[in-house]
PDB file of C-alpha atoms in Angstrom:
ATOM      1  CA  PHE L   1     -10.465  14.938   6.722  1.00  0.00           C
ATOM      2  CA  ALA L   2     -10.615  11.670   8.684  1.00  0.00           C
ATOM      3  CA  SER L   3     -11.516   9.588   5.633  1.00  0.00           C
ATOM      4  CA  VAL L   4      -8.666  11.012   3.548  1.00  0.00           C
ATOM      5  CA  THR L   5      -6.306  10.498   6.497  1.00  0.00           C
ATOM      6  CA  PHE L   6      -7.262   6.813   6.694  1.00  0.00           C
ATOM      7  CA  VAL L   7      -6.887   6.391   2.925  1.00  0.00           C
ATOM      8  CA  LEU L   8      -3.380   7.875   3.051  1.00  0.00           C
ATOM      9  CA  LEU L   9      -2.528   5.865   6.177  1.00  0.00           C
ATOM     10  CA  ASN L  10      -3.535   2.669   4.402  1.00  0.00           C
ATOM     11  CA  THR L  11      -1.435   3.720   1.425  1.00  0.00           C
ATOM     12  CA  CYS L  12       1.577   4.205   3.689  1.00  0.00           C
ATOM     13  CA  LEU L  13       1.082   0.963   5.617  1.00  0.00           C
ATOM     14  CA  GLY L  14      -0.546  -1.212   2.968  1.00  0.00           C
ATOM     15  CA  SER L  15       1.410  -4.094   1.542  1.00  0.00           C
ATOM     16  CA  GLY L  16       4.538  -2.900   3.349  1.00  0.00           C
ATOM     17  CA  ILE L  17       3.186  -4.398   6.562  1.00  0.00           C
ATOM     18  CA  LEU L  18       2.532  -7.649   4.755  1.00  0.00           C
ATOM     19  CA  GLY L  19       5.995  -7.647   3.205  1.00  0.00           C
ATOM     20  CA  LEU L  20       8.020  -6.728   6.296  1.00  0.00           C
ATOM     21  CA  PRO L  21       8.106 -10.200   7.863  1.00  0.00           C
ATOM     22  CA  GLY L  22       9.390 -11.664   4.607  1.00  0.00           C
ATOM     23  CA  ALA L  23      11.996  -8.930   4.255  1.00  0.00           C
ATOM     24  CA  PHE L  24      13.206  -9.503   7.802  1.00  0.00           C
ATOM     25  CA  ALA L  25      13.281 -13.261   7.231  1.00  0.00           C
ATOM     26  CA  LYS L  26      15.511 -12.830   4.187  1.00  0.00           C
ATOM     27  CA  SER L  27      17.838 -10.130   5.568  1.00  0.00           C
ATOM     28  CA  GLY L  28      17.949 -11.127   9.252  1.00  0.00           C
ATOM     29  CA  LEU L  29      17.046  -9.067  12.275  1.00  0.00           C
ATOM     30  CA  ILE L  30      19.989  -6.649  12.105  1.00  0.00           C
ATOM     31  CA  GLY L  31      19.840  -6.317   8.303  1.00  0.00           C
ATOM     32  CA  GLY L  32      16.071  -5.806   8.450  1.00  0.00           C
ATOM     33  CA  ILE L  33      16.354  -3.090  11.087  1.00  0.00           C
ATOM     34  CA  VAL L  34      19.124  -1.341   9.131  1.00  0.00           C
ATOM     35  CA  LEU L  35      17.153  -1.510   5.873  1.00  0.00           C
ATOM     36  CA  LEU L  36      13.984  -0.309   7.613  1.00  0.00           C
ATOM     37  CA  PHE L  37      15.861   2.605   9.178  1.00  0.00           C
ATOM     38  CA  VAL L  38      17.572   3.619   5.912  1.00  0.00           C
ATOM     39  CA  THR L  39      14.400   3.418   3.839  1.00  0.00           C
ATOM     40  CA  GLY L  40      12.522   5.333   6.542  1.00  0.00           C
ATOM     41  CA  ILE L  41      15.082   8.147   6.371  1.00  0.00           C
ATOM     42  CA  LEU L  42      14.982   8.188   2.560  1.00  0.00           C
ATOM     43  CA  SER L  43      11.166   8.238   2.545  1.00  0.00           C
ATOM     44  CA  THR L  44      11.077  11.067   5.071  1.00  0.00           C
ATOM     45  CA  PHE L  45      13.568  13.055   3.007  1.00  0.00           C
ATOM     46  CA  GLY L  46      11.529  12.436  -0.152  1.00  0.00           C
ATOM     47  CA  VAL L  47       8.333  13.671   1.516  1.00  0.00           C
ATOM     48  CA  HIS L  48      10.217  16.724   2.792  1.00  0.00           C
ATOM     49  CA  LEU L  49      11.429  17.509  -0.744  1.00  0.00           C
ATOM     50  CA  LEU L  50       7.878  17.104  -2.096  1.00  0.00           C
ATOM     51  CA  ALA L  51       6.532  19.473   0.561  1.00  0.00           C
ATOM     52  CA  GLU L  52       9.209  22.053  -0.265  1.00  0.00           C
ATOM     53  CA  ALA L  53       8.448  21.779  -3.982  1.00  0.00           C
ATOM     54  CA  ALA L  54       4.724  22.140  -3.272  1.00  0.00           C
ATOM     55  CA  ASP L  55       5.389  25.280  -1.228  1.00  0.00           C
ATOM     56  CA  ARG L  56       7.419  26.780  -4.059  1.00  0.00           C
ATOM     57  CA  ALA L  57       4.875  25.829  -6.731  1.00  0.00           C
ATOM     58  CA  GLY L  58       2.032  27.261  -4.676  1.00  0.00           C
ATOM     59  CA  ARG L  59      -0.654  25.426  -2.770  1.00  0.00           C
ATOM     60  CA  PRO L  60      -2.839  23.541  -3.384  1.00  0.00           C
ATOM     61  CA  ALA L  61      -0.228  21.634  -5.338  1.00  0.00           C
ATOM     62  CA  SER L  62      -0.209  18.418  -7.313  1.00  0.00           C
ATOM     63  CA  PHE L  63       2.644  16.481  -8.870  1.00  0.00           C
ATOM     64  CA  TYR L  64       1.603  18.022 -12.176  1.00  0.00           C
ATOM     65  CA  SER L  65       1.685  21.618 -10.883  1.00  0.00           C
ATOM     66  CA  VAL L  66       5.068  21.074  -9.224  1.00  0.00           C
ATOM     67  CA  ALA L  67       6.488  19.628 -12.450  1.00  0.00           C
ATOM     68  CA  LEU L  68       5.048  22.547 -14.444  1.00  0.00           C
ATOM     69  CA  ALA L  69       6.683  25.051 -12.101  1.00  0.00           C
ATOM     70  CA  ALA L  70       9.997  23.199 -12.168  1.00  0.00           C
ATOM     71  CA  ALA L  71      10.424  22.283 -15.821  1.00  0.00           C
ATOM     72  CA  GLY L  72       7.456  23.270 -17.994  1.00  0.00           C
ATOM     73  CA  SER L  73       4.598  21.454 -19.689  1.00  0.00           C
ATOM     74  CA  LYS L  74       6.591  18.484 -21.005  1.00  0.00           C
ATOM     75  CA  ALA L  75       7.676  17.650 -17.462  1.00  0.00           C
ATOM     76  CA  GLY L  76       4.044  17.832 -16.341  1.00  0.00           C
ATOM     77  CA  VAL L  77       3.057  15.179 -18.868  1.00  0.00           C
ATOM     78  CA  LEU L  78       6.060  13.056 -17.872  1.00  0.00           C
ATOM     79  CA  ILE L  79       5.026  13.253 -14.209  1.00  0.00           C
ATOM     80  CA  ASP L  80       1.486  12.178 -15.102  1.00  0.00           C
ATOM     81  CA  VAL L  81       2.878   9.159 -16.956  1.00  0.00           C
ATOM     82  CA  LEU L  82       5.187   8.307 -14.043  1.00  0.00           C
ATOM     83  CA  VAL L  83       2.327   8.581 -11.523  1.00  0.00           C
ATOM     84  CA  ALA L  84       0.258   6.231 -13.700  1.00  0.00           C
ATOM     85  CA  ILE L  85       3.160   3.745 -13.882  1.00  0.00           C
ATOM     86  CA  ASN L  86       3.592   3.973 -10.099  1.00  0.00           C
ATOM     87  CA  ALA L  87      -0.120   3.354  -9.532  1.00  0.00           C
ATOM     88  CA  PHE L  88       0.030   0.341 -11.836  1.00  0.00           C
ATOM     89  CA  GLY L  89       3.031  -0.994  -9.920  1.00  0.00           C
ATOM     90  CA  VAL L  90       1.295  -0.537  -6.565  1.00  0.00           C
ATOM     91  CA  ALA L  91      -1.844  -2.282  -7.838  1.00  0.00           C
ATOM     92  CA  THR L  92       0.278  -5.112  -9.199  1.00  0.00           C
ATOM     93  CA  SER L  93       2.099  -5.518  -5.882  1.00  0.00           C
ATOM     94  CA  TYR L  94      -1.224  -5.729  -4.038  1.00  0.00           C
ATOM     95  CA  LEU L  95      -2.416  -8.411  -6.436  1.00  0.00           C
ATOM     96  CA  ILE L  96       0.823 -10.349  -5.910  1.00  0.00           C
ATOM     97  CA  VAL L  97       0.441 -10.152  -2.123  1.00  0.00           C
ATOM     98  CA  VAL L  98      -3.210 -11.246  -2.362  1.00  0.00           C
ATOM     99  CA  GLY L  99      -2.270 -14.083  -4.708  1.00  0.00           C
ATOM    100  CA  ASP L 100       0.524 -15.264  -2.413  1.00  0.00           C
ATOM    101  CA  VAL L 101      -1.258 -15.012   0.932  1.00  0.00           C
ATOM    102  CA  LEU L 102      -4.966 -15.730   0.524  1.00  0.00           C
ATOM    103  CA  PRO L 103      -4.706 -19.203  -1.051  1.00  0.00           C
ATOM    104  CA  GLU L 104      -2.630 -20.280   1.953  1.00  0.00           C
ATOM    105  CA  VAL L 105      -5.187 -18.754   4.322  1.00  0.00           C
ATOM    106  CA  ALA L 106      -7.987 -20.562   2.480  1.00  0.00           C
ATOM    107  CA  ASP L 107      -6.008 -23.798   2.684  1.00  0.00           C
ATOM    108  CA  SER L 108      -5.568 -23.400   6.457  1.00  0.00           C
ATOM    109  CA  PHE L 109      -9.361 -23.151   6.786  1.00  0.00           C
ATOM    110  CA  SER L 110      -9.880 -26.229   4.577  1.00  0.00           C
ATOM    111  CA  ALA L 111     -11.723 -24.127   2.005  1.00  0.00           C
ATOM    112  CA  PRO L 112     -12.965 -25.613  -1.264  1.00  0.00           C
ATOM    113  CA  ALA L 113     -10.325 -26.229  -3.920  1.00  0.00           C
ATOM    114  CA  ILE L 114     -11.442 -23.239  -6.011  1.00  0.00           C
ATOM    115  CA  LEU L 115     -10.573 -20.882  -3.122  1.00  0.00           C
ATOM    116  CA  ARG L 116      -7.074 -22.336  -2.923  1.00  0.00           C
ATOM    117  CA  GLU L 117      -6.268 -21.005  -6.383  1.00  0.00           C
ATOM    118  CA  ARG L 118      -4.120 -17.893  -6.675  1.00  0.00           C
ATOM    119  CA  THR L 119      -5.893 -16.680  -9.817  1.00  0.00           C
ATOM    120  CA  VAL L 120      -9.309 -16.746  -8.142  1.00  0.00           C
ATOM    121  CA  TRP L 121      -8.171 -14.494  -5.300  1.00  0.00           C
ATOM    122  CA  MET L 122      -6.433 -12.112  -7.684  1.00  0.00           C
ATOM    123  CA  LEU L 123      -9.603 -11.848  -9.786  1.00  0.00           C
ATOM    124  CA  ILE L 124     -11.699 -11.225  -6.659  1.00  0.00           C
ATOM    125  CA  ALA L 125      -9.293  -8.489  -5.537  1.00  0.00           C
ATOM    126  CA  LEU L 126      -9.330  -6.994  -9.026  1.00  0.00           C
ATOM    127  CA  ALA L 127     -13.138  -7.074  -9.140  1.00  0.00           C
ATOM    128  CA  ILE L 128     -13.282  -5.184  -5.825  1.00  0.00           C
ATOM    129  CA  GLY L 129     -10.369  -2.813  -6.414  1.00  0.00           C
ATOM    130  CA  ALA L 130     -10.883  -1.805 -10.044  1.00  0.00           C
ATOM    131  CA  PRO L 131     -14.195   0.030  -9.535  1.00  0.00           C
ATOM    132  CA  LEU L 132     -12.793   1.764  -6.444  1.00  0.00           C
ATOM    133  CA  SER L 133      -9.870   3.111  -8.468  1.00  0.00           C
ATOM    134  CA  PHE L 134     -12.208   5.130 -10.690  1.00  0.00           C
ATOM    135  CA  LEU L 135     -13.779   7.199  -7.904  1.00  0.00           C
ATOM    136  CA  ARG L 136     -13.208  10.929  -8.348  1.00  0.00           C
ATOM    137  CA  ASN L 137     -12.744  11.822  -4.685  1.00  0.00           C
ATOM    138  CA  LEU L 138     -10.679  10.182  -1.942  1.00  0.00           C
ATOM    139  CA  SER L 139     -13.437  10.766   0.595  1.00  0.00           C
ATOM    140  CA  ALA L 140     -15.573   8.310  -1.415  1.00  0.00           C
ATOM    141  CA  LEU L 141     -13.264   5.600  -0.052  1.00  0.00           C
ATOM    142  CA  ARG L 142     -13.995   6.433   3.587  1.00  0.00           C
ATOM    143  CA  HIS L 143     -15.811   3.180   4.386  1.00  0.00           C
ATOM    144  CA  THR L 144     -13.266   0.981   2.662  1.00  0.00           C
ATOM    145  CA  ALA L 145     -10.443   2.979   4.272  1.00  0.00           C
ATOM    146  CA  TYR L 146     -11.777   2.307   7.766  1.00  0.00           C
ATOM    147  CA  ALA L 147     -12.258  -1.386   6.993  1.00  0.00           C
ATOM    148  CA  ALA L 148      -8.766  -1.607   5.466  1.00  0.00           C
ATOM    149  CA  PHE L 149      -7.239   0.046   8.528  1.00  0.00           C
ATOM    150  CA  VAL L 150      -8.941  -2.473  10.809  1.00  0.00           C
ATOM    151  CA  CYS L 151      -7.565  -5.262   8.576  1.00  0.00           C
ATOM    152  CA  VAL L 152      -4.052  -3.801   8.762  1.00  0.00           C
ATOM    153  CA  LEU L 153      -4.287  -3.623  12.563  1.00  0.00           C
ATOM    154  CA  TYR L 154      -5.543  -7.197  12.732  1.00  0.00           C
ATOM    155  CA  ILE L 155      -2.765  -8.483  10.466  1.00  0.00           C
ATOM    156  CA  SER L 156      -0.165  -6.573  12.479  1.00  0.00           C
ATOM    157  CA  ILE L 157      -1.420  -8.101  15.727  1.00  0.00           C
ATOM    158  CA  VAL L 158      -1.517 -11.614  14.254  1.00  0.00           C
ATOM    159  CA  VAL L 159       2.012 -11.298  12.855  1.00  0.00           C
ATOM    160  CA  GLY L 160       3.252  -9.884  16.168  1.00  0.00           C
ATOM    161  CA  LEU L 161       1.641 -12.704  18.150  1.00  0.00           C
ATOM    162  CA  PHE L 162       3.011 -15.260  15.702  1.00  0.00           C
ATOM    163  CA  ALA L 163       6.506 -13.815  16.166  1.00  0.00           C
ATOM    164  CA  ILE L 164       6.414 -14.013  19.971  1.00  0.00           C
ATOM    165  CA  ALA L 165       4.372 -17.221  20.388  1.00  0.00           C
ATOM    166  CA  PRO L 166       6.292 -20.397  21.073  1.00  0.00           C
ATOM    167  CA  GLN L 167       6.537 -22.611  18.022  1.00  0.00           C
ATOM    168  CA  THR L 168       4.640 -25.882  18.310  1.00  0.00           C
TER     169      THR L 168
END
């Protein structure tokens, strides 16, 4: 239970934590808070609707079983395709974040020129992430989920300290 909880927690936090400072920088403090509040409400409502649909379809439920109960077998296939497209989009966004952030981090540590290349970091992330995406059970990700959660906490603390530290 704990490993699946950490996997889902990382999914919820994930690149959103990395993208929030940029979103706030572009929309301002008030705009960022408003957008965060509105998207939080919409996300909560969406999860509520999914839970209601799962209750009506019968538990344990999947997106496929909910779609079957709601609209038949063609909808089930459509949902599977949409879930695959969503997963591809999430993976792509992670690669974009890795490609944007890690070369700058490597540069700040005076790393070799090869580690300052966006493509290298994206290939490293792909080489690590691709095999993990083929595991059959979420609990198989328990060790990576714990490590990822520690990384998310660390990044959150660093960003928070950066925001409150005096600029030099």
